[in-house]
């Protein structure tokens, strides 16, 4: 027994040196391993690949490792506790939404929640009718919408179609956001505990930050594609295993994971790949021999994984880039982080409530940085403390690079432009990258920061003398970032015209034109259409689609003149002067939309909008329950 304890102690000491000492693998700690063949000549063996598993690199006797393997089952307790803890935290953050999981609406989402619920609902609709889910004519009729180019998250919308059909799209929305926060936190915890640190508590600190970082909470208001990120750590885990010599099964798993992530969200995958590329280059910068060993071990299985992922996603990707309503690029304009966004606390946090800073955010769903100056100071201290460890150096470089990229092409401080050109100016016109909001690159720094926090916590737990000071600093840095529950309200029910089926008396095979038309500023009609079980298509909508021959994308449809006229009347509350030219244009637009009915639901400026439509159509319309309706089937048919 004494020999076993001694062997286990030696194994732990070796692994600790691997993780936090001047090098990150046993091979690096001891120098190149020496092999003595029969001719007596000494030859250096290849260095071990990066992030070597402590269990695999242990110097303990095989019998001791076998005993440890048998005891490993008892270590499932911390994993279960972590999973439960992260789930509870996710439910707390979304607690107000869970009070009404079928009708609740997150205030910070703007109109995004309606759009995503529509995506989930139309996916379930397509599944039940065995229709192509990649595109639809139900919105933006008659041109339609390229759903693959709109990040419709088929990776969850199709598997969760039964949930949507049974409980409604809002229940699916709430479930995806909650599982996204908890699942992302646990997945990073798993990666850190298996590949970076030995302490489960240290890994939990890193997982906690990854799953509930300010950017994650901000996106939880309305962007589930940037919340459901649990596959990214699993993808990185497979890549690391391949660099250590794992075989075909890991390559197959990697291909399946990448394909699924493409169907969940390509932009997070791109940002993750960029940050991991920076991390890898920084890690191998002064280890060419180790880099060559990793490349030799991984290039063939990586090609296999890429082939598998491409084979699975070839049709969806073709549809996205070349199919109907595809587009070439989205022009977001300047969307870099203000420098203050790195130093201030997020609005939806304890620090943001008690010590709010200048409003420099792009929006409630895009607070991608907001790490706060205490955390950045702690990260700098942890980096200096762990600098001899290659993992820490690589994480530090990654944090700096992704943080600088997130500032955009010109440095802005307090919304004031400085004229200082930043590195993003070199990349902002690169295909694919040009469609990314540069502010989101800050999320690529989150796992790197989490790695530094986890490694420092792991070292403090082992050294003991630094444990109390480190824990105090950690609490002071993370406490201001504690997320507050996201505000939610119960939405108003759909107009009875849609919910009780009255619409059926006004629609044959054409579309319904709501007044004003659905658009990014007001997408309520999408929810009404879903509640009517997609019995009719809608003119207009909220989506991303092409405009003009250049196929440059914008949010919402390529607006027709009548749509712009009605939107302006709704915005200003002033009825425009109607001319014969406007009446002729309205008739042309209604024929383009192949409209059967024009519907004015309850809302602000209703009287102004009613007068405008009545003048355009020279028809006063009729009340149908709680809406006003103009039957335009005869008008549209007359122009055919």
XYZ file of N, CA and C in Angstrom, residues 301-540:
720
model
N -6.395 12.422 -39.549
C -7.744 12.377 -38.970
C -8.491 13.701 -39.078
N -7.767 14.824 -39.084
C -8.452 16.101 -39.269
C -9.064 16.198 -40.655
N -8.365 15.709 -41.663
C -8.929 15.679 -43.015
C -10.156 14.777 -43.069
N -10.097 13.641 -42.400
C -11.256 12.751 -42.353
C -12.436 13.447 -41.692
N -12.185 14.132 -40.572
C -13.259 14.846 -39.876
C -13.857 15.926 -40.767
N -12.989 16.656 -41.481
C -13.477 17.700 -42.381
C -14.337 17.111 -43.494
N -13.923 15.969 -44.022
C -14.698 15.322 -45.084
C -16.073 14.891 -44.576
N -16.119 14.353 -43.368
C -17.399 13.931 -42.788
C -18.316 15.127 -42.580
N -17.768 16.195 -42.001
C -18.579 17.388 -41.758
C -19.101 17.975 -43.065
N -18.255 18.021 -44.085
C -18.657 18.577 -45.372
C -19.713 17.706 -46.049
N -19.559 16.382 -45.939
C -20.539 15.482 -46.553
C -21.927 15.665 -45.938
N -21.960 15.903 -44.633
C -23.246 16.056 -43.944
C -23.890 17.402 -44.267
N -23.060 18.435 -44.369
C -23.598 19.796 -44.504
C -23.504 20.355 -45.916
N -23.110 19.547 -46.878
C -22.898 20.062 -48.240
C -24.161 20.703 -48.806
N -25.290 20.024 -48.696
C -26.528 20.565 -49.249
C -26.968 21.820 -48.496
N -27.020 21.797 -47.154
C -27.372 23.043 -46.460
C -26.438 24.204 -46.775
N -25.133 23.948 -46.884
C -24.202 25.032 -47.180
C -24.398 25.552 -48.603
N -24.661 24.643 -49.547
C -24.949 25.106 -50.911
C -26.196 25.984 -50.885
N -27.213 25.564 -50.175
C -28.443 26.335 -50.112
C -28.185 27.705 -49.497
N -27.355 27.725 -48.476
C -27.054 28.982 -47.799
C -26.357 29.972 -48.713
N -25.379 29.529 -49.472
C -24.554 30.444 -50.252
C -25.001 30.608 -51.707
N -25.776 29.635 -52.217
C -26.151 29.693 -53.632
C -27.637 29.474 -53.877
N -28.386 29.130 -52.848
C -29.797 28.834 -53.021
C -30.648 30.085 -53.133
N -31.989 29.907 -53.249
C -32.898 31.050 -53.354
C -32.755 31.988 -52.162
N -32.748 33.286 -52.428
C -32.635 34.330 -51.415
C -31.324 34.256 -50.626
N -30.296 33.694 -51.248
C -28.968 33.733 -50.630
C -28.374 35.119 -50.829
N -27.346 35.424 -50.076
C -26.711 36.731 -50.187
C -25.206 36.584 -50.044
N -24.494 37.633 -50.419
C -23.030 37.565 -50.425
C -22.434 38.059 -49.124
N -22.951 39.145 -48.592
C -22.343 39.760 -47.414
C -23.402 40.599 -46.702
N -23.236 40.739 -45.386
C -24.065 41.655 -44.604
C -23.214 42.857 -44.239
N -23.686 44.029 -44.561
C -22.948 45.240 -44.231
C -23.485 45.790 -42.916
N -22.772 45.474 -41.809
C -23.219 45.924 -40.494
C -22.757 47.340 -40.180
N -21.818 47.844 -40.938
C -21.214 49.110 -40.571
C -20.185 48.897 -39.467
N -19.794 49.962 -38.798
C -18.805 49.892 -37.725
C -19.448 49.316 -36.474
N -18.956 48.163 -36.032
C -19.545 47.481 -34.888
C -18.489 46.986 -33.909
N -17.410 47.737 -33.742
C -16.382 47.352 -32.795
C -16.729 47.792 -31.383
N -16.094 47.184 -30.407
C -16.293 47.572 -29.015
C -15.640 48.919 -28.742
N -16.305 49.735 -27.992
C -15.674 50.899 -27.391
C -14.695 50.387 -26.325
N -13.570 51.085 -26.150
C -12.591 50.640 -25.153
C -13.215 50.543 -23.768
N -14.152 51.422 -23.472
C -14.804 51.381 -22.168
C -15.639 50.112 -21.996
N -16.047 49.503 -23.098
C -16.835 48.274 -23.002
C -16.024 47.133 -22.410
N -14.707 47.197 -22.503
C -13.869 46.168 -21.886
C -13.748 46.374 -20.384
N -13.838 47.611 -19.927
C -13.535 47.947 -18.538
C -14.764 48.061 -17.654
N -15.916 48.341 -18.257
C -17.128 48.566 -17.468
C -17.843 47.258 -17.158
N -18.822 47.350 -16.263
C -19.645 46.210 -15.902
C -20.870 46.142 -16.820
N -21.344 44.943 -17.123
C -22.528 44.832 -17.988
C -23.767 45.387 -17.308
N -24.689 45.876 -18.105
C -25.906 46.481 -17.562
C -26.715 45.484 -16.748
N -26.780 44.233 -17.236
C -27.610 43.224 -16.567
C -26.777 42.453 -15.541
N -26.126 43.177 -14.621
C -25.289 42.539 -13.609
C -25.359 43.330 -12.327
N -24.843 42.741 -11.247
C -24.834 43.421 -9.962
C -24.003 44.698 -10.032
N -22.816 44.614 -10.650
C -21.979 45.802 -10.787
C -22.594 46.851 -11.679
N -23.270 46.419 -12.740
C -23.912 47.364 -13.638
C -25.057 48.108 -12.985
N -25.721 47.462 -12.029
C -26.815 48.124 -11.322
C -26.296 49.111 -10.275
N -25.230 48.730 -9.575
C -24.713 49.569 -8.494
C -23.706 50.599 -8.966
N -23.014 50.324 -10.059
C -21.974 51.235 -10.550
C -22.040 51.308 -12.074
N -23.116 51.845 -12.609
C -23.262 51.891 -14.071
C -22.259 52.853 -14.696
N -21.797 52.513 -15.880
C -20.875 53.366 -16.611
C -21.567 54.019 -17.786
N -20.775 54.630 -18.640
C -21.321 55.265 -19.834
C -21.914 54.211 -20.759
N -23.028 54.544 -21.375
C -23.669 53.618 -22.303
C -22.890 53.620 -23.616
N -22.075 52.594 -23.800
C -21.284 52.483 -25.033
C -21.600 51.177 -25.762
N -22.663 50.505 -25.379
C -22.990 49.215 -25.990
C -23.712 49.415 -27.307
N -23.643 48.392 -28.139
C -24.373 48.396 -29.405
C -25.853 48.146 -29.159
N -26.144 47.329 -28.157
C -27.514 46.995 -27.821
C -27.544 46.013 -26.671
N -28.749 45.735 -26.164
C -28.882 44.858 -25.011
C -28.404 43.441 -25.290
N -28.426 43.033 -26.558
C -28.020 41.672 -26.897
C -26.579 41.586 -27.393
N -25.823 42.694 -27.323
C -24.467 42.691 -27.876
C -23.429 43.244 -26.892
N -23.626 43.025 -25.598
C -22.606 43.396 -24.615
C -21.595 42.255 -24.531
N -20.794 42.134 -25.568
C -19.929 40.964 -25.718
C -18.685 41.000 -24.842
N -18.279 42.172 -24.396
C -17.085 42.299 -23.556
C -17.524 42.556 -22.112
N -17.425 43.788 -21.649
C -17.883 44.185 -20.319
C -17.333 43.272 -19.224
N -16.036 42.999 -19.312
C -15.406 42.147 -18.316
C -15.217 42.859 -16.985
N -15.167 44.172 -16.994
C -14.948 44.925 -15.776
C -13.466 45.032 -15.441
N -13.053 46.208 -14.956
C -11.625 46.406 -14.678
C -11.099 45.490 -13.578
N -11.892 45.103 -12.534
C -11.335 44.198 -11.528
C -10.938 42.839 -12.110
N -11.791 42.296 -13.003
C -11.452 41.001 -13.593
C -10.228 41.117 -14.491
N -10.158 42.177 -15.291
C -8.997 42.326 -16.163
C -7.719 42.486 -15.348
N -7.799 43.185 -14.221
C -6.622 43.303 -13.345
C -6.235 41.947 -12.778
N -7.235 41.155 -12.396
C -6.946 39.824 -11.858
C -6.365 38.919 -12.935
N -6.877 39.014 -14.153
C -6.348 38.214 -15.253
C -4.885 38.578 -15.516
N -4.573 39.867 -15.471
C -3.185 40.290 -15.664
C -2.286 39.724 -14.568
N -2.771 39.744 -13.318
C -1.984 39.194 -12.215
C -1.815 37.687 -12.356
N -2.895 36.991 -12.752
C -2.811 35.544 -12.937
C -1.858 35.196 -14.061
N -1.872 35.989 -15.119
C -0.958 35.747 -16.226
C 0.496 35.863 -15.780
N 0.797 36.894 -14.988
C 2.165 37.056 -14.492
C 2.549 35.919 -13.550
N 1.614 35.504 -12.714
C 1.862 34.435 -11.744
C 2.139 33.098 -12.450
N 1.435 32.857 -13.552
C 1.521 31.567 -14.245
C 2.368 31.644 -15.514
N 3.108 32.727 -15.712
C 3.742 32.986 -16.997
C 4.671 31.864 -17.441
N 5.266 31.146 -16.531
C 6.188 30.085 -16.921
C 5.463 28.903 -17.548
N 4.159 28.813 -17.354
C 3.392 27.712 -17.939
C 2.976 28.072 -19.369
N 3.304 27.246 -20.352
C 2.937 27.553 -21.744
C 1.449 27.771 -21.949
N 0.624 27.014 -21.232
C -0.821 27.213 -21.382
C -1.207 28.629 -20.993
N -0.628 29.122 -19.908
C -0.955 30.466 -19.439
C -0.490 31.510 -20.444
N 0.684 31.319 -21.009
C 1.175 32.279 -21.995
C 0.270 32.295 -23.225
N -0.115 31.103 -23.679
C -1.000 31.039 -24.848
C -2.356 31.672 -24.548
N -2.889 31.437 -23.353
C -4.172 32.041 -22.983
C -4.064 33.551 -22.905
N -2.956 34.045 -22.401
C -2.755 35.493 -22.312
C -2.715 36.123 -23.695
N -1.963 35.517 -24.598
C -1.880 36.043 -25.969
C -3.254 36.022 -26.625
N -3.988 34.930 -26.441
C -5.322 34.824 -27.035
C -6.250 35.897 -26.502
N -6.212 36.135 -25.214
C -7.052 37.177 -24.616
C -6.750 38.539 -25.221
N -5.468 38.853 -25.354
C -5.078 40.149 -25.910
C -5.478 40.282 -27.374
N -5.210 39.242 -28.173
C -5.487 39.316 -29.608
C -6.989 39.445 -29.862
N -7.793 38.602 -29.240
C -9.232 38.652 -29.482
C -9.839 39.932 -28.920
N -9.300 40.410 -27.807
C -9.792 41.662 -27.261
C -9.510 42.834 -28.186
N -8.321 42.881 -28.761
C -7.972 43.961 -29.686
C -8.798 43.863 -30.960
N -8.991 42.656 -31.489
C -9.818 42.498 -32.687
C -11.246 42.982 -32.447
N -11.737 42.784 -31.232
C -13.116 43.178 -30.937
C -13.304 44.688 -30.932
N -12.209 45.445 -30.878
C -12.310 46.907 -30.872
C -12.592 47.476 -32.253
N -12.553 46.634 -33.276
C -12.853 47.104 -34.619
C -11.652 47.721 -35.312
N -11.918 48.461 -36.363
C -10.843 48.999 -37.188
C -10.311 50.344 -36.697
N -11.026 50.995 -35.791
C -10.569 52.271 -35.242
C -10.892 52.337 -33.759
N -9.940 52.768 -32.964
C -10.121 52.848 -31.520
C -11.128 53.934 -31.177
N -12.122 53.542 -30.373
C -13.138 54.478 -29.897
C -13.150 54.441 -28.378
N -13.140 55.616 -27.762
C -13.146 55.720 -26.302
C -14.297 56.638 -25.893
N -15.238 56.079 -25.166
C -16.389 56.884 -24.745
C -17.171 57.438 -25.908
N -17.314 56.630 -26.950
C -18.019 56.986 -28.195
C -17.306 58.078 -28.994
N -16.075 58.401 -28.615
C -15.304 59.392 -29.372
C -14.251 58.673 -30.208
N -14.218 58.968 -31.479
C -13.247 58.337 -32.375
C -11.880 58.976 -32.165
N -10.856 58.135 -32.113
C -9.499 58.628 -31.868
C -8.672 58.743 -33.135
N -9.111 58.114 -34.223
C -8.326 58.127 -35.449
C -7.206 57.105 -35.468
N -7.109 56.299 -34.405
C -6.067 55.266 -34.318
C -6.555 54.006 -35.029
N -5.836 53.589 -36.058
C -6.212 52.391 -36.816
C -5.784 51.145 -36.056
N -6.680 50.171 -36.005
C -6.443 48.925 -35.271
C -6.341 47.746 -36.247
N -5.824 46.595 -35.786
C -5.572 45.461 -36.690
C -6.789 44.962 -37.454
N -8.004 45.172 -36.925
C -9.174 44.668 -37.641
C -9.292 45.285 -39.034
N -8.695 46.451 -39.227
C -8.733 47.093 -40.543
C -8.084 46.224 -41.609
N -7.195 45.313 -41.205
C -6.546 44.419 -42.168
C -7.444 43.254 -42.566
N -8.453 42.957 -41.771
C -9.260 41.752 -41.994
C -10.723 42.033 -42.339
N -11.179 43.267 -42.195
C -12.616 43.527 -42.258
C -13.212 43.270 -43.648
N -12.379 43.130 -44.676
C -12.909 42.845 -46.010
C -12.603 41.423 -46.471
N -12.105 40.591 -45.586
C -11.850 39.189 -45.911
C -13.180 38.453 -45.992
N -13.427 37.660 -47.046
C -14.679 36.915 -47.140
C -14.961 36.114 -45.869
N -16.229 36.050 -45.496
C -16.753 35.441 -44.280
C -16.513 36.353 -43.078
N -15.264 36.791 -42.876
C -14.992 37.670 -41.744
C -15.726 38.996 -41.876
N -15.947 39.437 -43.097
C -16.567 40.740 -43.307
C -18.018 40.783 -42.838
N -18.639 39.615 -42.626
C -20.024 39.583 -42.156
C -20.131 39.439 -40.644
N -18.998 39.307 -39.961
C -18.996 39.115 -38.508
C -19.023 40.468 -37.819
N -19.845 40.589 -36.779
C -19.789 41.780 -35.939
C -18.507 41.716 -35.119
N -17.600 42.661 -35.343
C -16.292 42.569 -34.698
C -16.373 42.612 -33.181
N -17.420 43.219 -32.631
C -17.582 43.235 -31.182
C -17.631 41.823 -30.600
N -18.100 40.865 -31.408
C -18.262 39.497 -30.915
C -16.941 38.756 -30.769
N -15.861 39.276 -31.302
C -14.578 38.617 -31.112
C -14.172 38.607 -29.641
N -14.748 39.505 -28.848
C -14.460 39.494 -27.413
C -14.884 38.182 -26.775
N -15.885 37.520 -27.356
C -16.311 36.240 -26.805
C -15.254 35.160 -27.028
N -14.374 35.353 -28.018
C -13.273 34.423 -28.207
C -12.245 34.498 -27.100
N -12.242 35.603 -26.349
C -11.328 35.738 -25.219
C -11.869 35.087 -23.959
N -13.168 34.790 -23.921
C -13.777 34.253 -22.699
C -13.153 32.918 -22.270
N -13.016 31.908 -23.165
C -12.385 30.661 -22.725
C -10.932 30.846 -22.287
N -10.218 31.771 -22.918
C -8.828 32.019 -22.525
C -8.770 32.607 -21.120
N -9.658 33.547 -20.824
C -9.722 34.098 -19.473
C -10.100 33.008 -18.479
N -11.065 32.169 -18.861
C -11.486 31.075 -17.983
C -10.336 30.119 -17.701
N -9.501 29.850 -18.694
C -8.350 28.966 -18.502
C -7.383 29.564 -17.490
N -7.108 30.851 -17.586
C -6.224 31.496 -16.623
C -6.811 31.449 -15.209
N -8.106 31.699 -15.087
C -8.746 31.643 -13.771
C -8.691 30.234 -13.196
N -8.951 29.237 -14.045
C -8.937 27.846 -13.581
C -7.530 27.419 -13.169
N -6.523 27.764 -13.967
C -5.151 27.376 -13.646
C -4.667 28.050 -12.362
N -5.009 29.331 -12.200
C -4.600 30.026 -10.988
C -5.307 29.443 -9.762
N -6.577 29.111 -9.890
C -7.301 28.488 -8.781
C -6.709 27.129 -8.448
N -6.374 26.368 -9.466
C -5.769 25.055 -9.256
C -4.438 25.186 -8.511
N -3.649 26.160 -8.907
C -2.359 26.349 -8.230
C -2.566 26.809 -6.790
N -3.523 27.710 -6.565
C -3.784 28.184 -5.211
C -4.258 27.049 -4.311
N -5.071 26.152 -4.841
C -5.551 25.014 -4.051
C -4.413 24.093 -3.648
N -3.396 23.977 -4.487
C -2.271 23.094 -4.170
C -1.251 23.764 -3.259
N -1.046 25.065 -3.458
C -0.031 25.736 -2.658
C -0.546 26.155 -1.284
N -1.849 26.269 -1.142
C -2.512 26.576 0.121
C -2.213 27.981 0.638
N -0.949 28.375 0.685
C -0.602 29.677 1.247
C -1.252 30.815 0.472
N -1.456 30.622 -0.823
C -2.058 31.672 -1.659
C -3.560 31.478 -1.843
N -4.120 30.449 -1.214
C -5.522 30.122 -1.463
C -6.455 31.241 -1.004
N -6.303 31.705 0.226
C -7.206 32.732 0.750
C -7.078 34.041 -0.016
N -5.858 34.558 -0.237
C -5.769 35.800 -1.040
C -6.346 35.642 -2.446
N -6.085 34.495 -3.076
C -6.616 34.300 -4.422
C -8.140 34.259 -4.415
N -8.718 33.539 -3.468
C -10.179 33.435 -3.408
C -10.818 34.798 -3.162
N -10.202 35.610 -2.318
C -10.741 36.951 -2.071
C -10.710 37.777 -3.352
N -9.585 37.741 -4.051
C -9.475 38.485 -5.311
C -10.459 37.961 -6.352
N -10.639 36.643 -6.401
C -11.548 36.049 -7.370
C -12.986 36.491 -7.114
N -13.381 36.500 -5.862
C -14.735 36.932 -5.518
C -14.930 38.401 -5.854
N -13.942 39.227 -5.534
C -14.056 40.654 -5.816
C -14.134 40.933 -7.310
N -13.485 40.097 -8.109
C -13.499 40.297 -9.561
C -14.787 39.796 -10.198
N -15.299 38.672 -9.695
C -16.475 38.051 -10.328
C -17.796 38.528 -9.747
N -17.803 38.975 -8.500
C -19.061 39.393 -7.881
C -19.759 40.499 -8.654
N -19.047 41.539 -9.119
C -19.751 42.576 -9.894
C -20.361 42.063 -11.195
N -19.859 40.933 -11.702
C -20.379 40.373 -12.952
C -21.542 39.416 -12.725
N -21.953 39.239 -11.476
C -23.070 38.342 -11.173
C -24.304 38.766 -11.962
N -24.836 37.896 -12.809
C -25.974 38.319 -13.648
C -27.250 38.461 -12.848
N -28.018 39.470 -13.176
C -29.353 39.654 -12.615
C -30.353 38.900 -13.484
N -31.460 38.437 -12.915
C -32.473 37.762 -13.732
C -32.931 38.653 -14.886
N -33.011 38.070 -16.066
C -33.408 38.840 -17.239
C -34.876 39.250 -17.135
N -35.191 40.512 -17.391
C -36.594 40.963 -17.277
C -37.465 40.357 -18.366
N -38.652 39.946 -17.975
C -39.605 39.350 -18.917
C -41.015 39.759 -18.535
N -41.887 39.794 -19.516
C -43.296 40.131 -19.293
C -44.160 39.119 -20.038
N -45.420 39.088 -19.704
C -46.377 38.282 -20.463
C -46.877 39.112 -21.642
N -46.752 38.562 -22.829
C -47.155 39.318 -24.015
C -48.678 39.318 -24.170
N -49.145 40.273 -24.941
C -50.571 40.339 -25.225
C -50.956 39.205 -26.171
N -52.171 38.682 -26.037
C -52.585 37.606 -26.951
C -52.737 38.108 -28.372
N -52.694 37.188 -29.311
C -52.873 37.536 -30.724
C -54.281 38.050 -30.951
N -54.478 38.916 -31.940
C -55.840 39.348 -32.274
C -56.728 38.140 -32.569
N -57.980 38.257 -32.187
C -58.909 37.139 -32.378
C -59.051 36.778 -33.853
N -58.860 37.735 -34.713
C -58.942 37.478 -36.151
C -58.019 36.323 -36.550
N -56.854 36.254 -35.910
C -55.901 35.182 -36.212
C -56.107 33.974 -35.311
N -56.402 34.192 -34.042
C -56.455 33.074 -33.097
C -57.713 32.231 -33.222
N -58.841 32.837 -33.636
C -60.080 32.052 -33.718
C -60.406 31.581 -35.134
N -59.512 31.874 -36.094
C -59.709 31.374 -37.454
C -60.526 32.258 -38.360
N -60.894 33.481 -37.922
C -61.677 34.383 -38.765
C -60.983 34.660 -40.095
N -59.668 34.628 -40.091
C -58.886 34.929 -41.297
C -59.245 34.030 -42.466
N -59.748 32.828 -42.167
C -60.044 31.869 -43.236
C -61.079 32.408 -44.215
N -61.947 33.300 -43.773
C -62.966 33.846 -44.667
C -62.425 34.901 -45.616
N -61.179 35.268 -45.458
C -60.605 36.331 -46.280
C -59.395 35.884 -47.099
N -58.989 34.646 -46.968
C -57.767 34.186 -47.626
C -58.069 32.961 -48.469
N -57.667 33.015 -49.734
C -57.741 31.844 -50.605
C -56.349 31.215 -50.666
N -55.538 31.641 -51.628
C -54.178 31.122 -51.724
C -53.150 32.250 -51.768
N -53.593 33.476 -51.427
C -52.694 34.620 -51.431
C -52.175 34.938 -50.038
N -51.585 36.126 -49.902
C -50.959 36.507 -48.635
C -51.823 37.477 -47.855
N -51.466 37.653 -46.598
C -52.052 38.698 -45.770
C -51.012 39.805 -45.619
N -51.465 41.041 -45.830
C -50.616 42.220 -45.655
C -51.076 42.921 -44.393
N -50.265 42.878 -43.345
C -50.624 43.574 -42.121
C -50.206 45.034 -42.225
N -50.871 45.879 -41.454
C -50.617 47.329 -41.467
C -50.117 47.766 -40.085
N -48.848 48.235 -40.013
C -47.837 48.193 -41.064
C -47.334 46.773 -41.286
N -46.551 46.575 -42.340
C -46.038 45.233 -42.630
C -45.031 44.816 -41.566
N -44.919 43.500 -41.288
C -43.901 43.051 -40.331
C -42.497 43.403 -40.814
N -41.667 43.856 -39.879
C -40.319 44.324 -40.187
C -39.491 44.207 -38.916
N -38.193 44.466 -38.973
C -37.365 44.331 -37.774
C -37.829 45.179 -36.599
N -38.497 46.312 -36.867
C -38.967 47.152 -35.765
C -40.240 46.622 -35.114
N -41.001 45.794 -35.808
C -42.264 45.267 -35.286
C -42.574 43.960 -36.004
N -42.272 42.855 -35.342
C -42.451 41.544 -35.970
C -43.584 40.749 -35.321
N -44.560 41.442 -34.719
C -45.645 40.734 -34.030
C -46.411 39.803 -34.960
N -46.533 40.180 -36.221
C -47.320 39.370 -37.150
C -46.754 37.966 -37.312
N -45.449 37.784 -37.084
C -44.875 36.444 -37.186
C -45.480 35.518 -36.133
N -45.670 36.029 -34.928
C -46.288 35.229 -33.872
C -47.742 34.920 -34.203
N -48.456 35.892 -34.770
C -49.853 35.656 -35.125
C -49.968 34.597 -36.215
N -49.066 34.639 -37.163
C -49.086 33.638 -38.233
C -48.828 32.247 -37.678
N -47.864 32.126 -36.765
C -47.572 30.826 -36.163
C -48.771 30.315 -35.377
N -49.453 31.221 -34.672
C -50.625 30.801 -33.907
C -51.751 30.345 -34.830
N -51.787 30.870 -36.030
C -52.780 30.435 -37.021
C -52.309 29.205 -37.781
N -51.277 28.547 -37.292
C -50.741 27.316 -37.870
C -50.294 27.517 -39.322
N -49.724 28.676 -39.589
C -49.147 28.977 -40.908
C -50.151 28.728 -42.033
N -51.375 29.154 -41.788
C -52.406 28.959 -42.809
C -52.309 29.931 -43.962
N -51.459 30.912 -43.876
C -51.322 31.925 -44.919
C -49.895 32.453 -44.902
N -49.393 32.915 -46.037
C -48.084 33.574 -46.059
C -48.231 35.055 -45.715
N -47.105 35.642 -45.294
C -47.083 37.057 -44.946
C -46.233 37.833 -45.936
N -46.698 39.010 -46.312
C -45.833 39.953 -47.022
C -44.942 40.615 -45.980
N -43.681 40.880 -46.350
C -42.756 41.474 -45.399
C -42.272 40.461 -44.385
